[in-house]
PDB file of C-alpha atoms and ligand atoms in Angstrom:
ATOM      1  CA  MET O   1     -22.144 -45.950   0.806  1.00 37.00           C
ATOM      2  CA  SER O   2     -25.309 -47.428   2.381  1.00 41.00           C
ATOM      3  CA  ASP O   3     -28.118 -45.187   3.659  1.00 44.00           C
ATOM      4  CA  ARG O   4     -27.267 -46.140   7.162  1.00 43.00           C
ATOM      5  CA  THR O   5     -23.612 -45.148   6.880  1.00 39.00           C
ATOM      6  CA  GLU O   6     -24.589 -41.909   5.141  1.00 40.00           C
ATOM      7  CA  ARG O   7     -26.959 -40.970   7.982  1.00 40.00           C
ATOM      8  CA  ARG O   8     -24.353 -41.707  10.583  1.00 37.00           C
ATOM      9  CA  SER O   9     -21.649 -39.670   8.868  1.00 37.00           C
ATOM     10  CA  LEU O  10     -24.052 -36.711   8.536  1.00 40.00           C
ATOM     11  CA  ARG O  11     -24.787 -36.898  12.219  1.00 44.00           C
ATOM     12  CA  SER O  12     -21.166 -36.885  13.220  1.00 51.00           C
ATOM     13  CA  HIS O  13     -20.319 -34.211  10.618  1.00 54.00           C
ATOM     14  CA  PRO O  14     -23.144 -31.617  10.591  1.00 60.00           C
ATOM     15  CA  ARG O  15     -23.471 -29.681   7.336  1.00 63.00           C
ATOM     16  CA  THR O  16     -23.288 -26.267   8.995  1.00 71.00           C
ATOM     17  CA  GLY O  17     -21.218 -24.776  11.770  1.00 84.00           C
ATOM     18  CA  GLN O  18     -17.571 -24.046  12.298  1.00 91.00           C
ATOM     19  CA  ARG O  19     -14.467 -26.190  12.489  1.00 94.00           C
ATOM     20  CA  PHE O  20     -11.154 -25.149  13.956  1.00 95.00           C
ATOM     21  CA  ASN O  21      -8.328 -25.398  11.447  1.00 96.00           C
ATOM     22  CA  GLU O  22      -5.444 -26.444  13.691  1.00 97.00           C
ATOM     23  CA  LEU O  23      -2.642 -25.851  11.212  1.00 97.00           C
ATOM     24  CA  ARG O  24      -3.690 -22.213  10.715  1.00 95.00           C
ATOM     25  CA  GLY O  25      -5.081 -21.659  14.203  1.00 95.00           C
ATOM     26  CA  GLU O  26      -8.368 -20.284  12.837  1.00 96.00           C
ATOM     27  CA  GLU O  27     -12.039 -21.107  12.453  1.00 96.00           C
ATOM     28  CA  VAL O  28     -13.549 -22.110   9.107  1.00 95.00           C
ATOM     29  CA  VAL O  29     -17.309 -21.617   8.743  1.00 94.00           C
ATOM     30  CA  TYR O  30     -19.488 -24.000   6.704  1.00 91.00           C
ATOM     31  CA  ALA O  31     -22.728 -22.567   5.312  1.00 86.00           C
ATOM     32  CA  VAL O  32     -23.537 -25.154   2.705  1.00 82.00           C
ATOM     33  CA  ASP O  33     -27.039 -23.938   1.749  1.00 72.00           C
ATOM     34  CA  ARG O  34     -25.498 -20.732   0.411  1.00 65.00           C
ATOM     35  CA  GLN O  35     -24.800 -22.627  -2.829  1.00 64.00           C
ATOM     36  CA  GLU O  36     -28.478 -22.096  -3.693  1.00 69.00           C
ATOM     37  CA  ARG O  37     -28.468 -18.320  -3.205  1.00 71.00           C
ATOM     38  CA  THR O  38     -29.653 -15.978  -5.932  1.00 73.00           C
ATOM     39  CA  PHE O  39     -26.898 -15.367  -8.465  1.00 77.00           C
ATOM     40  CA  LEU O  40     -26.915 -12.150 -10.537  1.00 80.00           C
ATOM     41  CA  PRO O  41     -30.665 -12.051 -11.325  1.00 83.00           C
ATOM     42  CA  PRO O  42     -31.907  -9.612 -14.006  1.00 85.00           C
ATOM     43  CA  ALA O  43     -33.070  -6.249 -12.578  1.00 84.00           C
ATOM     44  CA  GLU O  44     -36.775  -7.195 -12.816  1.00 85.00           C
ATOM     45  CA  HIS O  45     -36.204 -10.121 -10.416  1.00 89.00           C
ATOM     46  CA  CYS O  46     -33.962  -8.272  -7.970  1.00 93.00           C
ATOM     47  CA  PRO O  47     -34.709  -9.436  -4.400  1.00 94.00           C
ATOM     48  CA  LEU O  48     -33.413  -6.128  -2.942  1.00 96.00           C
ATOM     49  CA  CYS O  49     -35.812  -3.878  -4.870  1.00 96.00           C
ATOM     50  CA  PRO O  50     -39.024  -2.799  -3.102  1.00 96.00           C
ATOM     51  CA  THR O  51     -42.161  -4.889  -3.623  1.00 95.00           C
ATOM     52  CA  ARG O  52     -44.123  -2.903  -6.211  1.00 91.00           C
ATOM     53  CA  PRO O  53     -47.928  -2.979  -6.042  1.00 90.00           C
ATOM     54  CA  GLY O  54     -49.020  -5.998  -8.096  1.00 89.00           C
ATOM     55  CA  GLY O  55     -45.418  -7.069  -8.645  1.00 88.00           C
ATOM     56  CA  GLU O  56     -43.651 -10.174  -7.366  1.00 88.00           C
ATOM     57  CA  PRO O  57     -42.692 -10.066  -3.671  1.00 92.00           C
ATOM     58  CA  THR O  58     -39.057  -9.245  -2.894  1.00 94.00           C
ATOM     59  CA  GLU O  59     -37.127  -9.441   0.393  1.00 94.00           C
ATOM     60  CA  ILE O  60     -38.564  -6.023   1.289  1.00 95.00           C
ATOM     61  CA  ALA O  61     -42.356  -5.967   1.676  1.00 93.00           C
ATOM     62  CA  ALA O  62     -42.776  -2.231   1.102  1.00 95.00           C
ATOM     63  CA  PRO O  63     -43.420  -0.217  -2.080  1.00 95.00           C
ATOM     64  CA  ALA O  64     -40.621   2.234  -1.195  1.00 96.00           C
ATOM     65  CA  PHE O  65     -37.939   2.607   1.479  1.00 96.00           C
ATOM     66  CA  GLU O  66     -34.831   4.599   2.402  1.00 97.00           C
ATOM     67  CA  ILE O  67     -32.452   2.089   4.011  1.00 98.00           C
ATOM     68  CA  ALA O  68     -33.533  -1.499   4.741  1.00 97.00           C
ATOM     69  CA  VAL O  69     -31.852  -4.076   6.980  1.00 97.00           C
ATOM     70  CA  PHE O  70     -32.917  -7.720   7.120  1.00 96.00           C
ATOM     71  CA  GLU O  71     -31.485 -11.106   8.034  1.00 95.00           C
ATOM     72  CA  ASN O  72     -29.641 -12.808   5.217  1.00 92.00           C
ATOM     73  CA  ARG O  73     -31.742 -15.688   3.856  1.00 87.00           C
ATOM     74  CA  PHE O  74     -28.568 -17.660   3.195  1.00 85.00           C
ATOM     75  CA  PRO O  75     -26.703 -16.888   6.414  1.00 89.00           C
ATOM     76  CA  ALA O  76     -23.114 -17.712   7.224  1.00 91.00           C
ATOM     77  CA  PHE O  77     -24.048 -17.081  10.885  1.00 93.00           C
ATOM     78  CA  GLU O  78     -27.360 -17.513  12.714  1.00 92.00           C
ATOM     79  CA  ALA O  79     -28.546 -17.019  16.295  1.00 91.00           C
ATOM     80  CA  PRO O  80     -27.547 -18.302  18.797  1.00 92.00           C
ATOM     81  CA  HIS O  81     -24.181 -18.381  17.035  1.00 92.00           C
ATOM     82  CA  GLY O  82     -23.983 -14.895  15.539  1.00 95.00           C
ATOM     83  CA  ALA O  83     -25.937 -13.204  12.762  1.00 96.00           C
ATOM     84  CA  ALA O  84     -25.764 -12.260   9.093  1.00 96.00           C
ATOM     85  CA  GLU O  85     -27.642  -9.209   7.839  1.00 98.00           C
ATOM     86  CA  VAL O  86     -28.091  -7.405   4.541  1.00 97.00           C
ATOM     87  CA  VAL O  87     -28.109  -3.590   4.474  1.00 98.00           C
ATOM     88  CA  VAL O  88     -29.806  -2.158   1.379  1.00 98.00           C
ATOM     89  CA  TYR O  89     -28.651   1.443   0.820  1.00 98.00           C
ATOM     90  CA  THR O  90     -31.539   2.629  -1.356  1.00 98.00           C
ATOM     91  CA  ASP O  91     -34.681   1.392  -3.102  1.00 96.00           C
ATOM     92  CA  ALA O  92     -33.190   2.459  -6.454  1.00 96.00           C
ATOM     93  CA  HIS O  93     -31.711  -0.517  -8.288  1.00 95.00           C
ATOM     94  CA  GLU O  94     -29.104   1.472 -10.213  1.00 94.00           C
ATOM     95  CA  GLY O  95     -26.239   3.410  -8.672  1.00 94.00           C
ATOM     96  CA  SER O  96     -23.739   2.673  -5.937  1.00 96.00           C
ATOM     97  CA  PHE O  97     -22.578   3.789  -2.506  1.00 98.00           C
ATOM     98  CA  GLY O  98     -20.694   6.641  -4.170  1.00 97.00           C
ATOM     99  CA  THR O  99     -23.770   8.008  -5.948  1.00 97.00           C
ATOM    100  CA  LEU O 100     -26.069   8.020  -2.873  1.00 98.00           C
ATOM    101  CA  ALA O 101     -27.348  11.476  -1.910  1.00 98.00           C
ATOM    102  CA  GLN O 102     -25.252  12.990   0.884  1.00 98.00           C
ATOM    103  CA  GLU O 103     -28.148  12.749   3.364  1.00 98.00           C
ATOM    104  CA  ARG O 104     -28.581   9.044   2.624  1.00 98.00           C
ATOM    105  CA  ALA O 105     -24.879   8.308   3.057  1.00 98.00           C
ATOM    106  CA  ARG O 106     -25.002  10.120   6.404  1.00 98.00           C
ATOM    107  CA  ALA O 107     -28.098   8.158   7.454  1.00 98.00           C
ATOM    108  CA  LEU O 108     -26.267   4.943   6.570  1.00 98.00           C
ATOM    109  CA  MET O 109     -23.587   5.744   9.177  1.00 98.00           C
ATOM    110  CA  TRP O 110     -26.358   5.889  11.811  1.00 98.00           C
ATOM    111  CA  VAL O 111     -27.801   2.567  10.606  1.00 98.00           C
ATOM    112  CA  TRP O 112     -24.341   0.973  10.858  1.00 98.00           C
ATOM    113  CA  ARG O 113     -23.940   2.416  14.330  1.00 98.00           C
ATOM    114  CA  HIS O 114     -27.309   1.090  15.440  1.00 98.00           C
ATOM    115  CA  ARG O 115     -26.652  -2.409  14.078  1.00 98.00           C
ATOM    116  CA  TYR O 116     -23.182  -2.467  15.700  1.00 98.00           C
ATOM    117  CA  GLU O 117     -24.686  -1.502  19.027  1.00 98.00           C
ATOM    118  CA  GLU O 118     -27.609  -3.919  18.893  1.00 98.00           C
ATOM    119  CA  LEU O 119     -25.744  -6.942  17.533  1.00 98.00           C
ATOM    120  CA  GLY O 120     -22.744  -6.222  19.739  1.00 98.00           C
ATOM    121  CA  ALA O 121     -24.945  -6.316  22.847  1.00 98.00           C
ATOM    122  CA  ARG O 122     -25.883  -9.953  22.168  1.00 98.00           C
ATOM    123  CA  PRO O 123     -24.115 -12.525  24.339  1.00 97.00           C
ATOM    124  CA  ASP O 124     -23.442 -14.774  21.313  1.00 96.00           C
ATOM    125  CA  VAL O 125     -21.606 -12.021  19.383  1.00 97.00           C
ATOM    126  CA  GLU O 126     -17.933 -11.169  19.855  1.00 97.00           C
ATOM    127  CA  TYR O 127     -17.280  -9.181  16.699  1.00 98.00           C
ATOM    128  CA  VAL O 128     -19.565  -7.094  14.483  1.00 98.00           C
ATOM    129  CA  TYR O 129     -18.175  -6.704  10.993  1.00 98.00           C
ATOM    130  CA  ILE O 130     -19.778  -4.289   8.523  1.00 98.00           C
ATOM    131  CA  PHE O 131     -18.600  -4.685   4.942  1.00 98.00           C
ATOM    132  CA  GLU O 132     -19.409  -4.281   1.286  1.00 98.00           C
ATOM    133  CA  ASN O 133     -18.297  -6.381  -1.645  1.00 97.00           C
ATOM    134  CA  ARG O 134     -18.546  -4.383  -4.838  1.00 96.00           C
ATOM    135  CA  GLY O 135     -18.214  -5.864  -8.311  1.00 93.00           C
ATOM    136  CA  VAL O 136     -18.300  -9.359  -9.782  1.00 91.00           C
ATOM    137  CA  GLU O 137     -14.495  -9.375  -9.387  1.00 91.00           C
ATOM    138  CA  VAL O 138     -14.997  -9.825  -5.625  1.00 91.00           C
ATOM    139  CA  GLY O 139     -17.884 -12.253  -5.946  1.00 88.00           C
ATOM    140  CA  VAL O 140     -20.932  -9.981  -5.863  1.00 90.00           C
ATOM    141  CA  THR O 141     -24.127 -11.921  -6.590  1.00 86.00           C
ATOM    142  CA  LEU O 142     -26.581  -8.968  -6.561  1.00 91.00           C
ATOM    143  CA  HIS O 143     -25.939  -5.581  -8.214  1.00 92.00           C
ATOM    144  CA  HIS O 144     -28.461  -3.551  -6.159  1.00 96.00           C
ATOM    145  CA  PRO O 145     -26.440  -1.167  -3.903  1.00 97.00           C
ATOM    146  CA  HIS O 146     -26.044  -2.972  -0.592  1.00 97.00           C
ATOM    147  CA  GLY O 147     -23.628  -4.077   2.059  1.00 98.00           C
ATOM    148  CA  GLN O 148     -23.604  -6.780   4.699  1.00 97.00           C
ATOM    149  CA  ILE O 149     -23.012  -7.319   8.382  1.00 98.00           C
ATOM    150  CA  TYR O 150     -21.602 -10.475   9.929  1.00 98.00           C
ATOM    151  CA  ALA O 151     -21.818 -10.832  13.686  1.00 98.00           C
ATOM    152  CA  TYR O 152     -19.177 -13.428  14.593  1.00 97.00           C
ATOM    153  CA  PRO O 153     -19.446 -15.648  17.654  1.00 96.00           C
ATOM    154  CA  PHE O 154     -15.631 -15.407  17.922  1.00 96.00           C
ATOM    155  CA  LEU O 155     -12.924 -12.789  17.259  1.00 96.00           C
ATOM    156  CA  PRO O 156     -11.774 -13.316  13.627  1.00 97.00           C
ATOM    157  CA  PRO O 157      -8.047 -13.323  12.700  1.00 97.00           C
ATOM    158  CA  VAL O 158      -7.801  -9.842  11.081  1.00 97.00           C
ATOM    159  CA  PRO O 159      -9.127  -7.772  14.001  1.00 97.00           C
ATOM    160  CA  LYS O 160      -7.169 -10.067  16.305  1.00 96.00           C
ATOM    161  CA  LEU O 161      -3.969  -9.238  14.385  1.00 96.00           C
ATOM    162  CA  GLU O 162      -4.759  -5.530  14.651  1.00 96.00           C
ATOM    163  CA  LEU O 163      -4.956  -5.855  18.426  1.00 95.00           C
ATOM    164  CA  THR O 164      -1.515  -7.482  18.461  1.00 95.00           C
ATOM    165  CA  ALA O 165      -0.284  -4.445  16.469  1.00 96.00           C
ATOM    166  CA  ASP O 166      -1.455  -2.272  19.385  1.00 95.00           C
ATOM    167  CA  ALA O 167       0.663  -4.358  21.721  1.00 93.00           C
ATOM    168  CA  ARG O 168       3.660  -4.221  19.348  1.00 95.00           C
ATOM    169  CA  LEU O 169       3.465  -0.434  18.952  1.00 96.00           C
ATOM    170  CA  GLY O 170       2.826   0.148  22.638  1.00 94.00           C
ATOM    171  CA  GLY O 171      -0.500   1.938  22.152  1.00 96.00           C
ATOM    172  CA  CYS O 172      -3.265   2.352  19.592  1.00 97.00           C
ATOM    173  CA  ALA O 173      -1.843   1.210  16.231  1.00 98.00           C
ATOM    174  CA  PRO O 174      -4.231   3.218  13.992  1.00 98.00           C
ATOM    175  CA  CYS O 175      -3.467   6.383  16.045  1.00 98.00           C
ATOM    176  CA  GLU O 176       0.292   5.831  15.621  1.00 98.00           C
ATOM    177  CA  LEU O 177       0.042   4.877  11.918  1.00 98.00           C
ATOM    178  CA  LEU O 178      -2.175   7.900  11.187  1.00 98.00           C
ATOM    179  CA  LYS O 179       0.424  10.151  12.826  1.00 98.00           C
ATOM    180  CA  ARG O 180       3.177   8.612  10.673  1.00 98.00           C
ATOM    181  CA  GLU O 181       1.115   9.034   7.485  1.00 98.00           C
ATOM    182  CA  LEU O 182       0.342  12.680   8.285  1.00 98.00           C
ATOM    183  CA  ASP O 183       4.015  13.384   9.106  1.00 98.00           C
ATOM    184  CA  ASP O 184       5.089  11.837   5.795  1.00 98.00           C
ATOM    185  CA  GLY O 185       2.151  13.105   3.741  1.00 98.00           C
ATOM    186  CA  ARG O 186       3.026  11.404   0.446  1.00 98.00           C
ATOM    187  CA  ARG O 187       0.312   8.767   0.701  1.00 98.00           C
ATOM    188  CA  VAL O 188      -2.518  10.930   2.052  1.00 98.00           C
ATOM    189  CA  VAL O 189      -5.192  11.126  -0.661  1.00 98.00           C
ATOM    190  CA  TYR O 190      -7.985  13.027   1.091  1.00 98.00           C
ATOM    191  CA  GLU O 191      -8.600  14.708   4.426  1.00 98.00           C
ATOM    192  CA  ASN O 192     -11.291  16.703   6.146  1.00 98.00           C
ATOM    193  CA  LYS O 193     -11.599  18.041   9.673  1.00 98.00           C
ATOM    194  CA  GLU O 194     -12.404  14.662  11.243  1.00 98.00           C
ATOM    195  CA  VAL O 195     -11.150  11.979   8.862  1.00 98.00           C
ATOM    196  CA  VAL O 196      -7.995  11.148   6.865  1.00 98.00           C
ATOM    197  CA  VAL O 197      -7.747   8.789   3.884  1.00 98.00           C
ATOM    198  CA  TYR O 198      -4.389   7.338   2.881  1.00 98.00           C
ATOM    199  CA  VAL O 199      -2.787   4.507   0.962  1.00 98.00           C
ATOM    200  CA  PRO O 200      -0.868   2.796   3.762  1.00 98.00           C
ATOM    201  CA  TRP O 201       2.944   2.668   3.831  1.00 98.00           C
ATOM    202  CA  ALA O 202       2.839  -1.109   3.399  1.00 98.00           C
ATOM    203  CA  ALA O 203      -0.308  -1.484   1.261  1.00 98.00           C
ATOM    204  CA  ARG O 204      -0.922  -5.027   0.037  1.00 97.00           C
ATOM    205  CA  TRP O 205      -3.223  -3.979  -2.816  1.00 97.00           C
ATOM    206  CA  ALA O 206      -2.213  -1.423  -5.465  1.00 97.00           C
ATOM    207  CA  TYR O 207      -5.006   0.990  -4.526  1.00 98.00           C
ATOM    208  CA  GLU O 208      -5.642  -0.079  -0.944  1.00 98.00           C
ATOM    209  CA  ALA O 209      -6.888   2.843   1.148  1.00 98.00           C
ATOM    210  CA  HIS O 210      -7.582   3.336   4.847  1.00 98.00           C
ATOM    211  CA  VAL O 211     -10.182   5.828   6.064  1.00 98.00           C
ATOM    212  CA  VAL O 212      -9.294   6.758   9.633  1.00 98.00           C
ATOM    213  CA  LEU O 213     -10.935   8.954  12.293  1.00 98.00           C
ATOM    214  CA  ARG O 214      -8.468  11.541  13.583  1.00 98.00           C
ATOM    215  CA  ALA O 215      -9.781  11.170  17.128  1.00 98.00           C
ATOM    216  CA  HIS O 216      -9.414   7.881  18.956  1.00 98.00           C
ATOM    217  CA  ARG O 217     -12.882   6.311  18.650  1.00 98.00           C
ATOM    218  CA  THR O 218     -13.178   2.592  19.179  1.00 98.00           C
ATOM    219  CA  SER O 219     -16.480   2.365  17.315  1.00 98.00           C
ATOM    220  CA  LEU O 220     -19.218   4.312  15.545  1.00 98.00           C
ATOM    221  CA  VAL O 221     -21.035   4.505  18.887  1.00 98.00           C
ATOM    222  CA  GLU O 222     -18.323   6.834  20.267  1.00 98.00           C
ATOM    223  CA  CYS O 223     -18.481   9.226  17.305  1.00 98.00           C
ATOM    224  CA  GLU O 224     -20.004  12.705  17.389  1.00 98.00           C
ATOM    225  CA  ALA O 225     -22.589  13.470  14.701  1.00 98.00           C
ATOM    226  CA  ALA O 226     -20.025  15.674  12.914  1.00 98.00           C
ATOM    227  CA  GLU O 227     -17.600  12.746  12.797  1.00 98.00           C
ATOM    228  CA  LEU O 228     -20.205  10.435  11.284  1.00 98.00           C
ATOM    229  CA  ASN O 229     -20.976  13.072   8.637  1.00 98.00           C
ATOM    230  CA  ALA O 230     -17.279  13.512   7.903  1.00 98.00           C
ATOM    231  CA  LEU O 231     -16.838   9.747   7.659  1.00 98.00           C
ATOM    232  CA  ALA O 232     -19.693   9.486   5.133  1.00 98.00           C
ATOM    233  CA  GLU O 233     -18.139  12.325   3.155  1.00 98.00           C
ATOM    234  CA  ALA O 234     -14.668  10.737   3.110  1.00 98.00           C
ATOM    235  CA  LEU O 235     -16.012   7.307   2.119  1.00 98.00           C
ATOM    236  CA  GLN O 236     -18.048   8.759  -0.743  1.00 98.00           C
ATOM    237  CA  ARG O 237     -15.185  10.962  -1.959  1.00 98.00           C
ATOM    238  CA  LEU O 238     -12.879   7.937  -1.983  1.00 98.00           C
ATOM    239  CA  VAL O 239     -15.215   5.625  -3.921  1.00 98.00           C
ATOM    240  CA  ARG O 240     -16.055   8.351  -6.435  1.00 98.00           C
ATOM    241  CA  GLY O 241     -12.311   8.838  -6.897  1.00 98.00           C
ATOM    242  CA  TYR O 242     -11.916   5.098  -7.405  1.00 98.00           C
ATOM    243  CA  ASP O 243     -14.595   5.151 -10.126  1.00 97.00           C
ATOM    244  CA  GLY O 244     -12.850   8.066 -11.802  1.00 97.00           C
ATOM    245  CA  LEU O 245      -9.403   6.477 -11.653  1.00 97.00           C
ATOM    246  CA  PHE O 246      -9.879   4.134 -14.620  1.00 95.00           C
ATOM    247  CA  GLU O 247     -13.260   5.557 -15.661  1.00 94.00           C
ATOM    248  CA  ARG O 248     -15.045   2.341 -14.763  1.00 94.00           C
ATOM    249  CA  PRO O 249     -16.954   1.034 -11.740  1.00 94.00           C
ATOM    250  CA  PHE O 250     -14.140   0.123  -9.376  1.00 96.00           C
ATOM    251  CA  PRO O 251     -14.474  -3.209  -7.573  1.00 97.00           C
ATOM    252  CA  TYR O 252     -13.469  -3.394  -3.925  1.00 98.00           C
ATOM    253  CA  VAL O 253     -13.982  -4.997  -0.569  1.00 98.00           C
ATOM    254  CA  MET O 254     -14.825  -2.360   2.043  1.00 98.00           C
ATOM    255  CA  ALA O 255     -14.097  -3.467   5.623  1.00 98.00           C
ATOM    256  CA  VAL O 256     -15.254  -1.494   8.671  1.00 98.00           C
ATOM    257  CA  HIS O 257     -13.001  -2.323  11.623  1.00 98.00           C
ATOM    258  CA  GLN O 258     -14.240  -1.515  15.116  1.00 98.00           C
ATOM    259  CA  ALA O 259     -13.729  -2.753  18.661  1.00 98.00           C
ATOM    260  CA  PRO O 260     -14.698  -6.348  19.484  1.00 98.00           C
ATOM    261  CA  THR O 261     -17.935  -6.464  21.478  1.00 97.00           C
ATOM    262  CA  GLY O 262     -17.328  -9.608  23.517  1.00 95.00           C
ATOM    263  CA  GLY O 263     -14.555 -11.947  24.633  1.00 90.00           C
ATOM    264  CA  GLU O 264     -10.869 -11.143  24.658  1.00 83.00           C
ATOM    265  CA  GLY O 265     -10.554  -7.810  22.836  1.00 88.00           C
ATOM    266  CA  VAL O 266     -13.526  -5.803  24.147  1.00 91.00           C
ATOM    267  CA  GLY O 267     -12.981  -2.058  23.881  1.00 85.00           C
ATOM    268  CA  GLY O 268      -9.711  -2.402  21.903  1.00 92.00           C
ATOM    269  CA  GLY O 269      -9.271  -1.052  18.386  1.00 94.00           C
ATOM    270  CA  HIS O 270      -9.829   2.242  16.590  1.00 98.00           C
ATOM    271  CA  LEU O 271     -12.637   2.753  14.092  1.00 98.00           C
ATOM    272  CA  HIS O 272     -11.342   2.762  10.524  1.00 98.00           C
ATOM    273  CA  VAL O 273     -12.490   1.538   7.134  1.00 98.00           C
ATOM    274  CA  GLU O 274     -10.159  -0.388   4.831  1.00 98.00           C
ATOM    275  CA  PHE O 275     -10.642  -0.793   1.078  1.00 98.00           C
ATOM    276  CA  TYR O 276      -9.064  -3.688  -0.809  1.00 98.00           C
ATOM    277  CA  PRO O 277      -9.518  -3.168  -4.543  1.00 97.00           C
ATOM    278  CA  PRO O 278      -8.317  -6.048  -6.727  1.00 96.00           C
ATOM    279  CA  LEU O 279      -7.494  -3.902  -9.804  1.00 95.00           C
ATOM    280  CA  ARG O 280      -3.836  -3.157 -10.589  1.00 93.00           C
ATOM    281  CA  THR O 281      -4.652  -1.351 -13.850  1.00 93.00           C
ATOM    282  CA  ALA O 282      -7.904  -0.636 -15.737  1.00 93.00           C
ATOM    283  CA  ALA O 283      -7.937  -4.206 -17.037  1.00 92.00           C
ATOM    284  CA  LYS O 284      -5.599  -6.225 -14.797  1.00 93.00           C
ATOM    285  CA  LEU O 285      -6.635  -7.949 -11.592  1.00 93.00           C
ATOM    286  CA  LYS O 286      -4.371  -8.906  -8.736  1.00 92.00           C
ATOM    287  CA  TYR O 287      -4.742 -12.622  -8.059  1.00 91.00           C
ATOM    288  CA  LEU O 288      -3.821 -14.134  -4.747  1.00 92.00           C
ATOM    289  CA  ALA O 289      -1.443 -16.829  -5.921  1.00 93.00           C
ATOM    290  CA  GLY O 290       1.587 -18.793  -4.780  1.00 95.00           C
ATOM    291  CA  SER O 291       3.307 -16.316  -2.500  1.00 95.00           C
ATOM    292  CA  GLU O 292       0.130 -14.711  -1.125  1.00 96.00           C
ATOM    293  CA  GLN O 293      -1.723 -17.995  -0.501  1.00 96.00           C
ATOM    294  CA  GLY O 294       1.033 -20.430   0.287  1.00 96.00           C
ATOM    295  CA  ALA O 295       3.459 -18.181   2.133  1.00 96.00           C
ATOM    296  CA  GLY O 296       1.162 -15.346   3.186  1.00 95.00           C
ATOM    297  CA  THR O 297       3.394 -12.653   1.683  1.00 97.00           C
ATOM    298  CA  PHE O 298       1.986 -10.112  -0.761  1.00 96.00           C
ATOM    299  CA  ILE O 299       4.151  -9.263  -3.766  1.00 96.00           C
ATOM    300  CA  SER O 300       3.154  -5.887  -5.226  1.00 95.00           C
ATOM    301  CA  ASP O 301       4.233  -4.404  -8.530  1.00 92.00           C
ATOM    302  CA  THR O 302       3.215  -0.847  -7.657  1.00 94.00           C
ATOM    303  CA  LEU O 303       4.566   1.549  -5.032  1.00 97.00           C
ATOM    304  CA  PRO O 304       2.051   2.990  -2.556  1.00 98.00           C
ATOM    305  CA  GLU O 305       3.388   6.559  -3.123  1.00 98.00           C
ATOM    306  CA  GLU O 306       2.751   6.288  -6.874  1.00 98.00           C
ATOM    307  CA  SER O 307      -0.743   4.796  -6.478  1.00 98.00           C
ATOM    308  CA  ALA O 308      -1.526   7.491  -3.922  1.00 98.00           C
ATOM    309  CA  ALA O 309      -0.557  10.248  -6.370  1.00 98.00           C
ATOM    310  CA  SER O 310      -2.982   8.981  -9.034  1.00 98.00           C
ATOM    311  CA  LEU O 311      -5.734   8.257  -6.510  1.00 98.00           C
ATOM    312  CA  ARG O 312      -5.370  11.721  -4.941  1.00 98.00           C
ATOM    313  CA  ALA O 313      -5.758  13.333  -8.387  1.00 98.00           C
ATOM    314  CA  ALA O 314      -8.783  11.135  -9.197  1.00 98.00           C
ATOM    315  CA  ILE O 315     -10.474  12.094  -5.910  1.00 98.00           C
ATOM    316  CA  ALA O 316      -9.861  15.795  -6.561  1.00 98.00           C
ATOM    317  CA  ASP O 317     -11.280  15.475 -10.095  1.00 97.00           C
ATOM    318  CA  ALA O 318     -14.325  13.429  -9.091  1.00 95.00           C
ATOM    319  CA  ARG O 319     -15.526  15.911  -6.440  1.00 78.00           C
TER     320      ARG O 319
HETATM  321 ZN1  LIG B   1     -32.776  -4.031  -7.179  1.00 63.83          ZN
HETATM  322 ZN1  LIG B   2      -6.571   5.237  18.218  1.00 63.83          ZN
HETATM  323 ZN1  LIG B   3      -8.173  -2.573  10.030  1.00 63.83          ZN
END
């Protein structure tokens, strides 16, 4: 290909941005520069550690901090088409969300709430998605305890599907599903005054768990302080139970689902946090293969009631 042709094709096909996949009816986002992002650096070169006096500069120009939020240097979304942020839970390199001090976990709920509110107020943002990928099994590139926030300029397919569940059930789907889980009881693994954790009736992953506010709250912004504290408590109890289950750090994707902040679904939804752990046993991973990828149907070799029984025991033991 000549230089001239190359230049022209780059102009007509920019290297970043989104394309609509017609066959699936969904957006695909291209963030090509992410290929160069830092991949599992040794602890002494961790970009999420504080910048020590005399040491090499990191992403955080302070010698110590509690919780830090900054724009992702390798963003999937950038203003004026959304945002991508990193949320660092602690300045300590070792540890995890589950081992944070209770006060820090509670403070994190307020940071999430603040970011949801601020990003959600932007005209270019329709959906604020707070999440954490934990473990190399789900593609983690930095071990320092942290999560991320993507602010999408459109409503992504999963929250959109949840809104159609509201329509199908004739009301708030998480409210109705929570009621069913509490009535049945076999899959509930933890509960406190404000929050219930259960393995859902039709879990796709062996140890999938949903952490749901008892009261109908569309987002963190609507929560009372006691509810935020109870949410932090439930999340930590769950992940410590996960770690105890097979006595190993338990990989997962943690997904915080809240109301869309712009466009079609504003104000719909019910705050809940979903966990998708890829482990089926201590050593076996669930791979998304033929049926899951090509047909979109999960085939599971464990029953939610049985997983819930072991997870409930692990949570009680982990304390
Ligand atoms: Zn670090
Ligand atoms: Zn609800
Ligand atoms: Zn959800």
